[in-house]
Coordinates of C-alpha atoms and ligand atoms in Angstrom, one line a residue:
X1 CA 18.0 -40.8 -10.9
X2 CA 19.4 -38.4 -8.2
X3 CA 22.2 -38.5 -5.9
X4 CA 22.8 -37.3 -2.5
X5 CA 25.8 -36.7 -0.4
X6 CA 26.8 -35.3 2.7
X7 CA 29.6 -34.3 5.3
X8 CA 32.4 -34.1 2.6
X9 CA 34.6 -32.0 4.6
X10 CA 36.7 -30.9 1.9
X11 CA 39.9 -29.3 2.9
X12 CA 43.6 -28.9 1.1
X13 CA 44.8 -31.2 3.9
X14 CA 42.6 -34.6 2.8
X15 CA 43.9 -35.1 -0.3
X16 CA 42.6 -38.4 -1.0
X17 CA 38.9 -37.2 -0.2
X18 CA 39.2 -34.1 -2.6
X19 CA 40.5 -36.7 -5.2
X20 CA 37.5 -39.3 -4.7
X21 CA 35.1 -36.5 -4.9
X22 CA 36.5 -34.8 -8.1
X23 CA 36.2 -38.4 -9.3
X24 CA 32.7 -38.6 -8.1
X25 CA 31.6 -35.3 -10.0
X26 CA 33.2 -36.2 -13.0
X27 CA 31.7 -40.1 -13.3
X28 CA 28.6 -41.1 -11.2
X29 CA 27.3 -37.5 -10.7
X30 CA 27.3 -36.9 -14.4
X31 CA 24.5 -39.3 -14.6
X32 CA 22.3 -37.7 -12.2
X33 CA 19.4 -35.3 -12.9
X34 CA 20.2 -33.4 -9.4
X35 CA 23.1 -33.6 -7.0
X36 CA 22.2 -32.9 -3.7
X37 CA 24.9 -31.6 -1.5
X38 CA 23.1 -31.7 2.1
X39 CA 25.9 -29.6 3.9
X40 CA 29.4 -29.6 5.4
X41 CA 30.9 -29.8 1.8
X42 CA 33.5 -28.2 3.2
X43 CA 35.5 -28.5 6.3
X44 CA 34.7 -24.5 6.7
X45 CA 34.0 -21.7 4.8
X46 CA 35.1 -18.2 5.9
X47 CA 33.2 -16.3 3.5
X48 CA 32.5 -15.9 -0.4
X49 CA 35.7 -13.5 -0.3
X50 CA 37.9 -16.6 0.0
X51 CA 36.7 -17.7 -3.4
X52 CA 39.8 -16.8 -5.2
X53 CA 41.8 -19.6 -3.1
X54 CA 43.2 -22.2 -5.4
X55 CA 41.7 -25.4 -3.6
X56 CA 38.3 -23.5 -3.5
X57 CA 38.3 -22.9 -7.0
X58 CA 39.3 -26.2 -8.0
X59 CA 36.0 -27.3 -6.1
X60 CA 34.0 -24.6 -7.9
X61 CA 35.3 -25.2 -11.6
X62 CA 34.4 -29.1 -11.1
X63 CA 31.1 -28.4 -9.7
X64 CA 30.4 -26.0 -12.6
X65 CA 31.5 -28.4 -14.9
X66 CA 29.2 -30.7 -13.7
X67 CA 26.3 -28.4 -14.0
X68 CA 27.3 -27.5 -17.8
X69 CA 26.9 -31.2 -18.1
X70 CA 23.7 -31.3 -17.3
X71 CA 23.2 -32.0 -13.8
X72 CA 21.8 -29.5 -11.4
X73 CA 23.7 -29.1 -8.1
X74 CA 21.8 -28.1 -5.1
X75 CA 23.6 -27.3 -2.2
X76 CA 22.6 -27.0 1.3
X77 CA 24.7 -25.4 4.3
X78 CA 26.1 -27.4 6.8
X79 CA 27.2 -26.3 10.5
X80 CA 30.7 -25.8 9.1
X81 CA 29.8 -24.1 5.7
X82 CA 26.9 -22.3 6.6
X83 CA 28.3 -19.0 5.3
X84 CA 28.6 -20.0 1.4
X85 CA 26.6 -17.7 -0.3
X86 CA 25.4 -16.2 -3.6
X87 CA 29.1 -15.8 -5.0
X88 CA 29.7 -19.2 -4.4
X89 CA 26.5 -20.5 -6.0
X90 CA 27.4 -18.5 -9.5
X91 CA 31.0 -19.6 -8.8
X92 CA 30.1 -23.3 -8.6
X93 CA 26.8 -23.2 -10.9
X94 CA 24.7 -24.3 -8.1
X95 CA 21.7 -23.4 -6.0
X96 CA 21.4 -23.0 -2.4
X97 CA 18.8 -24.6 -0.6
X98 CA 17.4 -23.8 2.6
X99 CA 17.4 -26.2 5.3
X100 CA 15.3 -27.9 5.8
X101 CA 14.1 -28.3 2.2
X102 CA 11.0 -30.8 0.8
X103 CA 11.9 -32.1 -2.7
X104 CA 9.8 -34.7 -4.7
X105 CA 12.4 -37.9 -5.2
X106 CA 9.9 -40.4 -7.7
X107 CA 7.1 -38.6 -6.8
X108 CA 7.3 -39.0 -2.8
X109 CA 7.5 -36.1 -0.8
X110 CA 11.0 -35.8 1.0
X111 CA 12.3 -33.6 3.7
X112 CA 16.4 -32.8 3.3
X113 CA 18.1 -31.4 6.1
X114 CA 21.7 -31.0 6.9
X115 CA 21.0 -32.6 10.7
X116 CA 22.4 -30.5 13.2
X117 CA 19.1 -28.7 13.9
X118 CA 17.7 -32.3 15.0
X119 CA 20.8 -32.5 17.7
X120 CA 18.3 -30.7 20.0
X121 CA 19.8 -32.8 22.8
X122 CA 22.7 -30.9 22.6
X123 CA 21.7 -27.7 24.3
X124 CA 25.0 -26.0 24.2
X125 CA 24.9 -26.2 20.4
X126 CA 21.7 -25.0 19.6
X127 CA 22.2 -21.9 21.5
X128 CA 25.5 -21.4 19.6
X129 CA 23.9 -22.3 16.3
X130 CA 21.0 -19.7 17.1
X131 CA 23.8 -17.2 17.5
X132 CA 25.9 -17.5 14.8
X133 CA 22.9 -18.3 12.2
X134 CA 21.3 -14.6 12.9
X135 CA 21.7 -12.2 10.1
X136 CA 23.2 -9.8 12.3
X137 CA 26.1 -12.1 13.3
X138 CA 26.8 -13.2 9.7
X139 CA 27.0 -9.4 8.6
X140 CA 29.3 -8.6 11.5
X141 CA 31.7 -11.5 11.1
X142 CA 32.1 -11.0 7.4
X143 CA 32.9 -7.4 7.9
X144 CA 36.2 -9.1 9.9
X145 CA 39.4 -9.4 7.5
X146 CA 39.8 -13.1 5.8
X147 CA 42.6 -13.8 7.7
X148 CA 41.0 -12.8 11.2
X149 CA 37.6 -14.6 10.4
X150 CA 40.1 -18.1 9.6
X151 CA 42.1 -17.8 12.6
X152 CA 38.6 -17.4 14.6
X153 CA 37.2 -20.4 12.8
X154 CA 40.4 -22.5 13.5
X155 CA 40.2 -21.6 17.2
X156 CA 36.1 -22.6 17.2
X157 CA 37.0 -25.8 15.6
X158 CA 39.8 -27.0 18.6
X159 CA 37.2 -25.6 21.0
X160 CA 34.5 -27.6 19.6
X161 CA 36.7 -30.9 19.5
X162 CA 37.4 -30.5 23.2
X163 CA 33.9 -30.2 23.7
X164 CA 32.8 -33.3 21.8
X165 CA 35.2 -35.7 23.8
X166 CA 33.1 -34.6 26.8
X167 CA 29.5 -35.0 25.4
X168 CA 28.0 -38.5 25.0
X169 CA 27.5 -40.3 21.8
X170 CA 23.3 -39.6 22.3
X171 CA 23.7 -35.9 23.0
X172 CA 25.3 -35.4 19.6
X173 CA 22.6 -37.7 17.8
X174 CA 19.3 -36.9 16.1
X175 CA 16.6 -36.2 18.7
X176 CA 13.4 -38.5 17.9
X177 CA 11.4 -36.2 18.8
X178 CA 13.1 -33.5 16.6
X179 CA 12.9 -35.7 13.5
X180 CA 9.2 -36.7 14.2
X181 CA 8.0 -33.3 14.7
X182 CA 10.1 -31.9 11.6
X183 CA 8.6 -34.6 9.2
X184 CA 5.1 -33.8 10.7
X185 CA 5.1 -30.1 10.2
X186 CA 6.3 -30.8 6.5
X187 CA 3.8 -33.6 5.9
X188 CA 6.7 -35.9 4.8
X189 CA 7.0 -39.7 5.6
X190 CA 10.5 -39.5 4.4
X191 CA 13.7 -37.6 5.6
X192 CA 17.4 -37.7 4.4
X193 CA 20.1 -35.9 6.7
X194 CA 23.6 -35.9 7.2
X195 CA 25.7 -34.2 9.9
X196 CA 25.6 -37.3 12.5
X197 CA 28.2 -39.1 10.6
X198 CA 25.9 -42.6 11.4
X199 CA 24.6 -44.3 8.2
X200 CA 21.6 -45.7 8.4
X201 CA 17.9 -46.2 6.9
X202 CA 15.5 -46.2 9.4
X203 CA 11.8 -47.6 9.2
X204 CA 9.1 -46.5 11.6
X205 CA 5.5 -45.6 11.8
X206 CA 4.6 -41.6 11.6
X207 CA 0.9 -40.9 11.9
X208 CA -0.2 -44.7 11.3
X209 CA 2.0 -45.1 7.8
X210 CA 5.1 -46.1 7.2
X211 CA 7.8 -43.7 7.0
X212 CA 11.7 -43.5 6.8
X213 CA 14.8 -41.5 7.8
X214 CA 17.9 -41.9 5.7
X215 CA 21.3 -41.0 7.3
X216 CA 24.2 -40.1 4.9
X217 CA 27.5 -40.7 6.3
X218 CA 31.0 -38.6 6.2
X219 CA 33.5 -39.7 3.8
X220 CA 36.2 -40.1 6.3
X221 CA 36.6 -43.8 5.4
X222 CA 35.0 -44.3 1.8
X223 CA 33.3 -42.3 -0.4
X224 CA 29.6 -42.7 0.0
X225 CA 26.4 -41.4 -1.5
X226 CA 22.6 -42.4 -1.4
X227 CA 21.0 -42.9 -5.0
X228 CA 17.6 -42.8 -6.0
X229 CA 16.9 -44.4 -9.1
X230 CA 13.5 -43.3 -9.4
X231 CA 11.7 -45.9 -7.3
X232 CA 13.8 -46.5 -4.2
X233 CA 16.8 -45.3 -2.3
X234 CA 20.0 -47.4 -2.1
X235 CA 23.9 -46.7 -0.5
X236 CA 26.5 -46.9 -3.0
X237 CA 30.3 -46.5 -2.0
X238 CA 33.7 -46.5 -3.3
X239 CA 36.9 -46.9 -1.6
X240 CA 39.1 -43.3 -1.3
Ligands
MN1 MN1 27.7 -31.1 10.3

């Protein structure tokens, strides 16, 4: 059995979500062979030198305890926590997953992605994404003092909130052509992603064969996870 979650957006100012997440790790996740975290586990990540922060320590210890109980934890970068690095992986006992990554769920090749790279209609965002994901940008950014980085991220988040209000819902959703193209090039009939906060299970045809796209929601209203029982996928949820 494997579990998949995304977009928990953990931060100290959302104690109900933090509590639900820690509960999920100590209960449901313990039964899983692998827990896949498909990006934006954290509301933001300023760099691995922020691991000493008590909140981050609590989350890393809980992940690491889950790993010691036998569940493999695989973490993919989201658009908010793409600076999670090897020190985070060590502290949390997790493995960093590239975006996209192909895994086998019950023998079915499945493409996993955060989902922001699929939102190709949002050209302004894709330009920004390309810039901040470059090794050069990351190196320069991480050379700044931690406090300065946090202030910059806060400013960026405020800007992005304003920008989002001006963008249509369609622009911020995954682009169908981009989804199909990523599946085709990976040779997968199934994709699972998060980011858009629009939960769903879409069934369609790809290359004349049945294909599916599962979208994992955020945890704003409920704790939601996707469960693969060895044969099929289903959504499960719990109140916050
Ligand atoms: Mn996201």
